[in-house]
PDB file of C-alpha atoms in Angstrom:
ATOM      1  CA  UNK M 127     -51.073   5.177 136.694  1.00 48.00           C
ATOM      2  CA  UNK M 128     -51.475   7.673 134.138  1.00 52.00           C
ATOM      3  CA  UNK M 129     -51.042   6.005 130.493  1.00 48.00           C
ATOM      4  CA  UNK M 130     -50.451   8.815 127.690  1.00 55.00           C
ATOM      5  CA  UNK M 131     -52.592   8.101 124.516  1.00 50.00           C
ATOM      6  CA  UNK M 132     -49.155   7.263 122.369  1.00 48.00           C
ATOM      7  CA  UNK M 133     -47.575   5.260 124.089  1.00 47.00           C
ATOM      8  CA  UNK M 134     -50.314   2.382 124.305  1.00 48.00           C
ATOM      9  CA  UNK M 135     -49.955  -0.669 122.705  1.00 51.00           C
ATOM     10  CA  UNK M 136     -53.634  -1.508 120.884  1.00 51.00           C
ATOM     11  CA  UNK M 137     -54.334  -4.133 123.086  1.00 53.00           C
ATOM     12  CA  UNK M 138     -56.904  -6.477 122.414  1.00 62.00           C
ATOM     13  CA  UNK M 139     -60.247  -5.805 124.847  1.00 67.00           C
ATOM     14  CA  UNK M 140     -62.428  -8.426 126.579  1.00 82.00           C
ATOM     15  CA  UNK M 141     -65.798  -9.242 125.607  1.00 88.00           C
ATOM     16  CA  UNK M 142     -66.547  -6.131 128.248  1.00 92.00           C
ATOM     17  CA  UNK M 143     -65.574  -3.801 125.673  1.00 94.00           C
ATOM     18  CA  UNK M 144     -67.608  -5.235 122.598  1.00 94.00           C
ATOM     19  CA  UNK M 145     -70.727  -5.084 124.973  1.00 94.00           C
ATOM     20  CA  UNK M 146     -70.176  -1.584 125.796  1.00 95.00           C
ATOM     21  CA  UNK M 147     -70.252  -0.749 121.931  1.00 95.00           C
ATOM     22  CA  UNK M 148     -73.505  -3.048 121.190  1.00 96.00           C
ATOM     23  CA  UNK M 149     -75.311  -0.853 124.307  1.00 95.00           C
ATOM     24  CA  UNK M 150     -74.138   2.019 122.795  1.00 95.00           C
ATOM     25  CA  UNK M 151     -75.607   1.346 119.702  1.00 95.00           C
ATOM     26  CA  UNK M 152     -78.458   0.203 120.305  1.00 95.00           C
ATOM     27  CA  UNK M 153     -79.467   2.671 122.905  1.00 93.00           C
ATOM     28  CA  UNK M 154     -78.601   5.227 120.184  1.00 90.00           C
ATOM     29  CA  UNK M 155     -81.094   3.150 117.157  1.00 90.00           C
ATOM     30  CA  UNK M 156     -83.868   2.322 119.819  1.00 91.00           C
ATOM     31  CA  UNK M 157     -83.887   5.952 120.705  1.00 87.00           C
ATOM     32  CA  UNK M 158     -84.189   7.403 117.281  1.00 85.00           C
ATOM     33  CA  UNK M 159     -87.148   4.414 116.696  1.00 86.00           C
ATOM     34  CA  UNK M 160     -88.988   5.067 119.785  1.00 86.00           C
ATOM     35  CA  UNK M 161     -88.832   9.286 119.598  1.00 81.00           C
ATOM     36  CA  UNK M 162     -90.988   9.448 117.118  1.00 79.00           C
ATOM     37  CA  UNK M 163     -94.037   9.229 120.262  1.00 83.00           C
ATOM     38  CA  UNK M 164     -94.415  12.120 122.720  1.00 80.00           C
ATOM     39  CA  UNK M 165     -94.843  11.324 126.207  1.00 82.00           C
ATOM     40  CA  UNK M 166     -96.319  13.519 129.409  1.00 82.00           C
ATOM     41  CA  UNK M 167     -93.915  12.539 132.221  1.00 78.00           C
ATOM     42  CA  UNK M 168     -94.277  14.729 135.133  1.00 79.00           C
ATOM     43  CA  UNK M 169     -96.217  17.279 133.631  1.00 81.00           C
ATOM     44  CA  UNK M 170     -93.071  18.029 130.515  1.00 79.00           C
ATOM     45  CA  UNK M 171     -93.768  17.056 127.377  1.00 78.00           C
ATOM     46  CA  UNK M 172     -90.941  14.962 125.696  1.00 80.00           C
ATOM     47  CA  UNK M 173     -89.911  12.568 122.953  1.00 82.00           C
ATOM     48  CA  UNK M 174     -89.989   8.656 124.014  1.00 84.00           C
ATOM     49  CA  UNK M 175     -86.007   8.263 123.360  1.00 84.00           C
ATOM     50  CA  UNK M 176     -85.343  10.011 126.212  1.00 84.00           C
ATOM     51  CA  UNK M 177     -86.121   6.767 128.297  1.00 85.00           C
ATOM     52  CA  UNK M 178     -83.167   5.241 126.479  1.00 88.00           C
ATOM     53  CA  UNK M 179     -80.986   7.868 124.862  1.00 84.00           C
ATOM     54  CA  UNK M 180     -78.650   9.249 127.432  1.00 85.00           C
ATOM     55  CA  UNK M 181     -77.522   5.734 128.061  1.00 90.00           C
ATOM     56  CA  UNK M 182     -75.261   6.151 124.750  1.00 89.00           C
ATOM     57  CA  UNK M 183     -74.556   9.303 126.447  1.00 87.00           C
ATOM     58  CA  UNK M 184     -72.911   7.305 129.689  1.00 91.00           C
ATOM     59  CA  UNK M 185     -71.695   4.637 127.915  1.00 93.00           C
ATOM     60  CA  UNK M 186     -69.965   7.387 125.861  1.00 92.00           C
ATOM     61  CA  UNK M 187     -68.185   8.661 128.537  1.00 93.00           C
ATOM     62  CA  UNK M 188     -67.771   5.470 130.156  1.00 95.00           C
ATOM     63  CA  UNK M 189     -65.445   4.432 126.406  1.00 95.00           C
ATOM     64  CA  UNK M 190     -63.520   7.532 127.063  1.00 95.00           C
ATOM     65  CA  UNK M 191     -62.782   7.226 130.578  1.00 95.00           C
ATOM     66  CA  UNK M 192     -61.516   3.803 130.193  1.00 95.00           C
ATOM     67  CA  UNK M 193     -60.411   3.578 126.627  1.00 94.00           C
ATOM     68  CA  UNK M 194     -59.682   6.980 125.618  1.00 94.00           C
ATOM     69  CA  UNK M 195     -60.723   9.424 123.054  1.00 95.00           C
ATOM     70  CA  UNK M 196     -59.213   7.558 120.307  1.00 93.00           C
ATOM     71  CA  UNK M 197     -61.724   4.946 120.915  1.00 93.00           C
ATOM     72  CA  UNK M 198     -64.480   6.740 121.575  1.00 95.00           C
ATOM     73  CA  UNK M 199     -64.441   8.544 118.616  1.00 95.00           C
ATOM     74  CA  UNK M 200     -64.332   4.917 116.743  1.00 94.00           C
ATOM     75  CA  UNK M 201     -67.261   3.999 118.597  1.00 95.00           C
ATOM     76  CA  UNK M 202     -69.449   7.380 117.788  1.00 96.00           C
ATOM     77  CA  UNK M 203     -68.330   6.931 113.874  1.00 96.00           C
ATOM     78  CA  UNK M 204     -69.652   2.844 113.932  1.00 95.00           C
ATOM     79  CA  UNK M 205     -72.887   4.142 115.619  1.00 95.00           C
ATOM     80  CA  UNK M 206     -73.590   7.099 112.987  1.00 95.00           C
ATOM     81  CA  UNK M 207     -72.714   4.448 110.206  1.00 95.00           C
ATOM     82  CA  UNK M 208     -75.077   1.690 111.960  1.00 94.00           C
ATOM     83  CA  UNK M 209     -78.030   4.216 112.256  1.00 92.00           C
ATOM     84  CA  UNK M 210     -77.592   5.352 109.240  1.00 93.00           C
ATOM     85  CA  UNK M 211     -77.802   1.949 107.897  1.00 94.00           C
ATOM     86  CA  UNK M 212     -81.241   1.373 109.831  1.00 91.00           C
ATOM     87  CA  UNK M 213     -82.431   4.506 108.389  1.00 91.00           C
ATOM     88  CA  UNK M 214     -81.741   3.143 104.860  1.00 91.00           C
ATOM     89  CA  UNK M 215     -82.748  -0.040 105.390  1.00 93.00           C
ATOM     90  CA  UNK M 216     -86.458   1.453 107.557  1.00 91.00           C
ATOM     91  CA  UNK M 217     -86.678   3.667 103.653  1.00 91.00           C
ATOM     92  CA  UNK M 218     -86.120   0.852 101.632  1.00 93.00           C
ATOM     93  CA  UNK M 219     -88.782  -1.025 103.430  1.00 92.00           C
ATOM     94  CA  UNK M 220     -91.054   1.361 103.110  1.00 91.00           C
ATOM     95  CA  UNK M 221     -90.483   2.299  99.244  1.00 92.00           C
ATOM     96  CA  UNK M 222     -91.266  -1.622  98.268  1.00 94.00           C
ATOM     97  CA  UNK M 223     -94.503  -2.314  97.188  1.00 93.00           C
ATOM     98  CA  UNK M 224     -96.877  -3.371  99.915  1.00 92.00           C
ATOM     99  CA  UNK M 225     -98.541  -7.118  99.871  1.00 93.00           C
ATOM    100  CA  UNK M 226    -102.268  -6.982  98.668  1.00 91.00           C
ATOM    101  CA  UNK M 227    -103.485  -8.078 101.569  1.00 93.00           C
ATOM    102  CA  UNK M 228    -101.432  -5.692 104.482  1.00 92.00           C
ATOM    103  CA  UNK M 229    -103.191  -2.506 105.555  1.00 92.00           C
ATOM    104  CA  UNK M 230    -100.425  -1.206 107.622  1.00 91.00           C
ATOM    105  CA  UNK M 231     -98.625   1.234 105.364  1.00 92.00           C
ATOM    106  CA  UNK M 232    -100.537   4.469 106.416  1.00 91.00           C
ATOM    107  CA  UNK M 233     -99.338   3.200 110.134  1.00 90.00           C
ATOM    108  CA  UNK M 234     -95.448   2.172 109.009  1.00 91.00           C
ATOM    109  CA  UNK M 235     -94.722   5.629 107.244  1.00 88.00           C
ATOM    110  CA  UNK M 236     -96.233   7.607 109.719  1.00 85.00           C
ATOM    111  CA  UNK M 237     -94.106   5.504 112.583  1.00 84.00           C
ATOM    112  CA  UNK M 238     -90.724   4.911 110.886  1.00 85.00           C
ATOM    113  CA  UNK M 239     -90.542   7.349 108.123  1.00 82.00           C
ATOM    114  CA  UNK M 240     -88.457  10.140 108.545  1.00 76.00           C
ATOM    115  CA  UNK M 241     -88.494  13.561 106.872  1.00 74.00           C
ATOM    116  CA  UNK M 242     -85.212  15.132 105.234  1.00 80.00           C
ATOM    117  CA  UNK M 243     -84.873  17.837 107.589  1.00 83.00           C
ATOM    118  CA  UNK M 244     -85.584  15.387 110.798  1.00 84.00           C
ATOM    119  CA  UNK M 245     -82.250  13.431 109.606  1.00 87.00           C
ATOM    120  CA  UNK M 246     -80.345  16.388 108.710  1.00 89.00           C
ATOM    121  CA  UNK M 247     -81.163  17.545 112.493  1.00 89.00           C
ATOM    122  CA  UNK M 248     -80.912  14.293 114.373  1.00 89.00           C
ATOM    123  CA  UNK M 249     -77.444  12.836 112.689  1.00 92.00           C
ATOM    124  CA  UNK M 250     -75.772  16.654 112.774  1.00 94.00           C
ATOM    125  CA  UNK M 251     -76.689  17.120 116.752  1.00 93.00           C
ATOM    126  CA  UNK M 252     -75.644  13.397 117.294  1.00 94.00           C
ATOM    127  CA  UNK M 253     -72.040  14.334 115.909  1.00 95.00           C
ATOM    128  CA  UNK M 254     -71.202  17.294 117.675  1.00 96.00           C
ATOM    129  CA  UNK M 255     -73.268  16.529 120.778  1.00 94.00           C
ATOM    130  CA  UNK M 256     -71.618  12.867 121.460  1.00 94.00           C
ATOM    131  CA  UNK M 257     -67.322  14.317 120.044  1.00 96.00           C
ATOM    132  CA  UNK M 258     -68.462  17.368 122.166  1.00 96.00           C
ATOM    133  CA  UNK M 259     -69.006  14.753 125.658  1.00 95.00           C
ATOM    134  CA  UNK M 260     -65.992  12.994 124.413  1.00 96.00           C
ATOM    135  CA  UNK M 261     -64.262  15.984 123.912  1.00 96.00           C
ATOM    136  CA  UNK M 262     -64.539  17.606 127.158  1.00 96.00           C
ATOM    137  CA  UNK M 263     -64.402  14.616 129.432  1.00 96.00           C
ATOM    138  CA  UNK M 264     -60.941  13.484 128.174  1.00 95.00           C
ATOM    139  CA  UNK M 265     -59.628  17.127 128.467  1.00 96.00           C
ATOM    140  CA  UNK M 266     -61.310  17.575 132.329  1.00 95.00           C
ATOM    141  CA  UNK M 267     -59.263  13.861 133.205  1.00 95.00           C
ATOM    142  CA  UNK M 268     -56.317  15.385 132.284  1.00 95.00           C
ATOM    143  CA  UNK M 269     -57.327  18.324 133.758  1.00 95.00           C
ATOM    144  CA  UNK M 270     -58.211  16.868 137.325  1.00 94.00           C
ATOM    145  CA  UNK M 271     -55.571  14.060 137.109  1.00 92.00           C
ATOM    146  CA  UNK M 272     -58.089  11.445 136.848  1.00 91.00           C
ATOM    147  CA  UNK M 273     -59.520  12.391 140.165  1.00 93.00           C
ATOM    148  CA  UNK M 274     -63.671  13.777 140.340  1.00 93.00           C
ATOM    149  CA  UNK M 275     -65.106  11.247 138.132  1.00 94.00           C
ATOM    150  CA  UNK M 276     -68.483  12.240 138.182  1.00 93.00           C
ATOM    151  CA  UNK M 277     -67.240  16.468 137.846  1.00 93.00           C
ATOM    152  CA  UNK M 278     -66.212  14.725 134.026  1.00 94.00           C
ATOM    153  CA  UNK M 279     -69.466  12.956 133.415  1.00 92.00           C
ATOM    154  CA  UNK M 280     -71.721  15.302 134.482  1.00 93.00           C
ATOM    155  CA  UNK M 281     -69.841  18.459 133.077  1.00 93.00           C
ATOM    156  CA  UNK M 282     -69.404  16.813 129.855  1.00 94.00           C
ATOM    157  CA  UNK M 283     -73.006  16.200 130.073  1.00 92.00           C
ATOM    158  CA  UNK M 284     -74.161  19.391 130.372  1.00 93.00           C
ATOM    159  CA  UNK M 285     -72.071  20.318 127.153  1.00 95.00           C
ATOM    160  CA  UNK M 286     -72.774  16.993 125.141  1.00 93.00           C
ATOM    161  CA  UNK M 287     -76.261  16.934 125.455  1.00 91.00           C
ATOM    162  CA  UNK M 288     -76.892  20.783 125.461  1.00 93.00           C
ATOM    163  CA  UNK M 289     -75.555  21.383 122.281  1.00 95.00           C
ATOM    164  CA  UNK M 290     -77.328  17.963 120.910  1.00 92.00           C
ATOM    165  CA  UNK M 291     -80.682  19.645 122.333  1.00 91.00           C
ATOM    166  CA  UNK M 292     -79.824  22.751 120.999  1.00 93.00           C
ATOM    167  CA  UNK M 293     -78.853  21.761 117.107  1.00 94.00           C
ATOM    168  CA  UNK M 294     -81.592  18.908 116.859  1.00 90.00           C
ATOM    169  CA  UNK M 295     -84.730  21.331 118.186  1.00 88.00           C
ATOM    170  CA  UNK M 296     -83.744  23.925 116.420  1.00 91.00           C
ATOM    171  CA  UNK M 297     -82.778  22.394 112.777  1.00 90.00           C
ATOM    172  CA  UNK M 298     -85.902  20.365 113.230  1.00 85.00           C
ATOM    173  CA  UNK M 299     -88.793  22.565 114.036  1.00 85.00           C
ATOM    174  CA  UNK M 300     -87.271  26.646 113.507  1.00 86.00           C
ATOM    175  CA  UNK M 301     -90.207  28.339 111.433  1.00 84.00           C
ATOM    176  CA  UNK M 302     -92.784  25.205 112.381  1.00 81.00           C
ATOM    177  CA  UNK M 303     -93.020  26.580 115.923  1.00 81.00           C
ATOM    178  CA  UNK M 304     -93.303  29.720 117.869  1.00 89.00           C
ATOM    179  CA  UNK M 305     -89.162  30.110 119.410  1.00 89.00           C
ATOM    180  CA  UNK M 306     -90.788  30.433 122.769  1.00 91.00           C
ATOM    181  CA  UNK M 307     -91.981  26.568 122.416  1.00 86.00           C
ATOM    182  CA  UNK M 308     -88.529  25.792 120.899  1.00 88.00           C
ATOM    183  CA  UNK M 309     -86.227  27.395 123.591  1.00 91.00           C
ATOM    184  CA  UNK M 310     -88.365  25.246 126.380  1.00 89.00           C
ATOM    185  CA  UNK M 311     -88.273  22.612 124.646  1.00 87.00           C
ATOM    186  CA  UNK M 312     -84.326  22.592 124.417  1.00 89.00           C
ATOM    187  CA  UNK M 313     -83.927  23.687 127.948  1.00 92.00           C
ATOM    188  CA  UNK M 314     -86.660  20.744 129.077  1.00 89.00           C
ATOM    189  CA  UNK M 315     -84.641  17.961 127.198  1.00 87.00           C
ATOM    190  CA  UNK M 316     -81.210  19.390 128.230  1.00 91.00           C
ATOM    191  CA  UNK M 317     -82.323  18.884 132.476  1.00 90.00           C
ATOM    192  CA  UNK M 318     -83.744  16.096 132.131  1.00 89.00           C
ATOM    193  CA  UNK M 319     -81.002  14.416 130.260  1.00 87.00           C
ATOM    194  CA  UNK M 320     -78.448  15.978 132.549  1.00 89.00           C
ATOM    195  CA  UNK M 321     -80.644  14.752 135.548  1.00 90.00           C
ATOM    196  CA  UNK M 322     -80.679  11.184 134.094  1.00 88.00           C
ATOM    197  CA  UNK M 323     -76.773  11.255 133.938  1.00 87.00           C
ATOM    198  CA  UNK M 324     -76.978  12.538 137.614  1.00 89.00           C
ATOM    199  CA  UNK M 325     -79.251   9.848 138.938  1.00 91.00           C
ATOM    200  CA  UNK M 326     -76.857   6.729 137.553  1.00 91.00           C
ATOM    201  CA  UNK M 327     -73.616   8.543 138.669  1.00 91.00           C
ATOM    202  CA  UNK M 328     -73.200   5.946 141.173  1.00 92.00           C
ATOM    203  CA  UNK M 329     -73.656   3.129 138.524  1.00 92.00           C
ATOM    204  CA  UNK M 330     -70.630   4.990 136.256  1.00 93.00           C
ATOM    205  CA  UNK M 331     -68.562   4.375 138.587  1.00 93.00           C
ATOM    206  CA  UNK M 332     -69.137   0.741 139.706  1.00 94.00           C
ATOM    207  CA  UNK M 333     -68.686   0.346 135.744  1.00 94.00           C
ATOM    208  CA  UNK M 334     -65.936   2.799 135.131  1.00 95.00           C
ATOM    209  CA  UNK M 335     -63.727   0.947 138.203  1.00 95.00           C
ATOM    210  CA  UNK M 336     -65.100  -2.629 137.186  1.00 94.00           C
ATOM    211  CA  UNK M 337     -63.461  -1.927 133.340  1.00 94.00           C
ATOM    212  CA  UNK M 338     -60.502  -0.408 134.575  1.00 94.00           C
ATOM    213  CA  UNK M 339     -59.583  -3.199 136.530  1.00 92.00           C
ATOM    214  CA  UNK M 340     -60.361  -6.112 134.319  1.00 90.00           C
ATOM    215  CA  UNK M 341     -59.215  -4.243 130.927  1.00 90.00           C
ATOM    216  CA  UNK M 342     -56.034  -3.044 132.917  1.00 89.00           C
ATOM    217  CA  UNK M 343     -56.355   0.274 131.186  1.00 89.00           C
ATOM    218  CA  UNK M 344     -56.810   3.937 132.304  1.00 91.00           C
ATOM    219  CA  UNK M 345     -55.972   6.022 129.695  1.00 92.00           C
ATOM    220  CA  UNK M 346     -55.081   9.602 129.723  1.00 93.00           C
ATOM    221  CA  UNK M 347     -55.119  11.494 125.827  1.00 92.00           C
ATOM    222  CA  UNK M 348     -51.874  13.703 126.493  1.00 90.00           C
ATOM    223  CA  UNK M 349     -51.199  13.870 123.231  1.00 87.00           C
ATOM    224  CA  UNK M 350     -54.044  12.475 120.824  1.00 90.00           C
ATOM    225  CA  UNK M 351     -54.894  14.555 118.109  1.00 90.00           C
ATOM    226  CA  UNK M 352     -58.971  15.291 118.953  1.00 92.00           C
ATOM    227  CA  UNK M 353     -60.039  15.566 115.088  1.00 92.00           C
ATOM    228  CA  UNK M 354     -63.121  13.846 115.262  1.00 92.00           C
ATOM    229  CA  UNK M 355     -62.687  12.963 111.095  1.00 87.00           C
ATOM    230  CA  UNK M 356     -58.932  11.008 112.417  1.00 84.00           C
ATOM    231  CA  UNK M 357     -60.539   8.197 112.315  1.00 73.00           C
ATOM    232  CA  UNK M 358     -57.830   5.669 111.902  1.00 73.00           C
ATOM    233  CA  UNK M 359     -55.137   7.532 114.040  1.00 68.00           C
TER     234      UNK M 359
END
């Protein structure tokens, strides 16, 4: 049964939901840790968070399927404040004085310490990419009447994680690389993130219809306002 956004009563979730969030989050922190090596998979070239990173990606869509945008968009503001955190936190740590007798602070800034402009670019494509997958999935359910699921996880996907490819890439390394490099490099992180989404399709929807069940919820955003900064709508 279709269930417009304003006429829910908050209801309080099962444990269910409060995993969802933790995976969400720490897929998104482990990815951002782990990025920092390159890996050869297949003959491409990419970033170790990609092993780990589109799961915040599914479990994204996953919130919005079941929960709805409002939620969602609670979810992707607690994991920008949480990584932001880390990144404080990972800075602070490395600012203190080192022990006397520890020779690993060559190895811990050159592992966890991040540049301005890699921050700028990785927190600015987070925000748009994951309120762009939100974004588009809640407006294809109500656009397919709930029916297609994996039409709204893999199209908002392809929008989510494109622009996310597109804004980090560019911010990060325009002027440090030739825009040949750049533009394959976008387009190489874009498929295989997409393909990743493809591949656990099947697993969304053992999720999706497990959640819907035992939270009793299916929400459709008829009439939600989808200003990402409406935080406490």
């Amino acid at each position: 049964m279709q269930v417009p956004q304003d006429q829910i009563t908050p209801p309080r979730y099962s444990g269910w939901f409060v995993v969802l969030v933790a995976l969400f989050i720490t897929s998104l922190m482990t990815a951002n840790i782990i990025a920092v090596k390159l890996v050869r998979v297949f003959g491409l070239t990419l970033p170790a968070g990609v092993v780990i990173f589109p799961i915040s990606y599914i479990c994204g869509d996953v919130l919005t399927e079941v929960y709805g945008y409002r939620q969602a968009r609670r979810v992707i503001w607690l994991g920008f404040w949480c990584n932001l955190l880390a990144v404080l936190s990972i800075w602070c740590g490395q600012m203190l004085p080192a022990a006397s007798f520890w020779d690993g602070q060559t190895a811990y800034e050159r592992i966890l310490g991040y540049t301005p402009r890699l921050l700028i670019a990785s927190f600015l494509a987070y925000l748009v990419g994951e309120f762009a997958n939100s974004f588009v999935l809640a407006k294809l359910k109500l656009a397919t009447r709930g029916r297609w699921l994996w039409t709204r996880t893999i199209g908002s996907t392809l929008v989510g994680q494109g622009l996310d490819s597109l804004i980090f890439i560019t911010l990060a390394f325009i002027g440090t690389i030739p825009l040949t490099a750049i533009t394959v490099t976008i387009l190489t992180q874009w498929g295989v993130k997409t393909a990743y989404e493809a591949l656990v399709t099947p697993l969304t929807y053992i999720v999706v219809r497990f959640l819907k069940q035992h939270e009793g919820l299916d929400v459709y955003d008829h009439t939600i306002r989808y200003n990402p900064l409406l935080v406490r709508e």
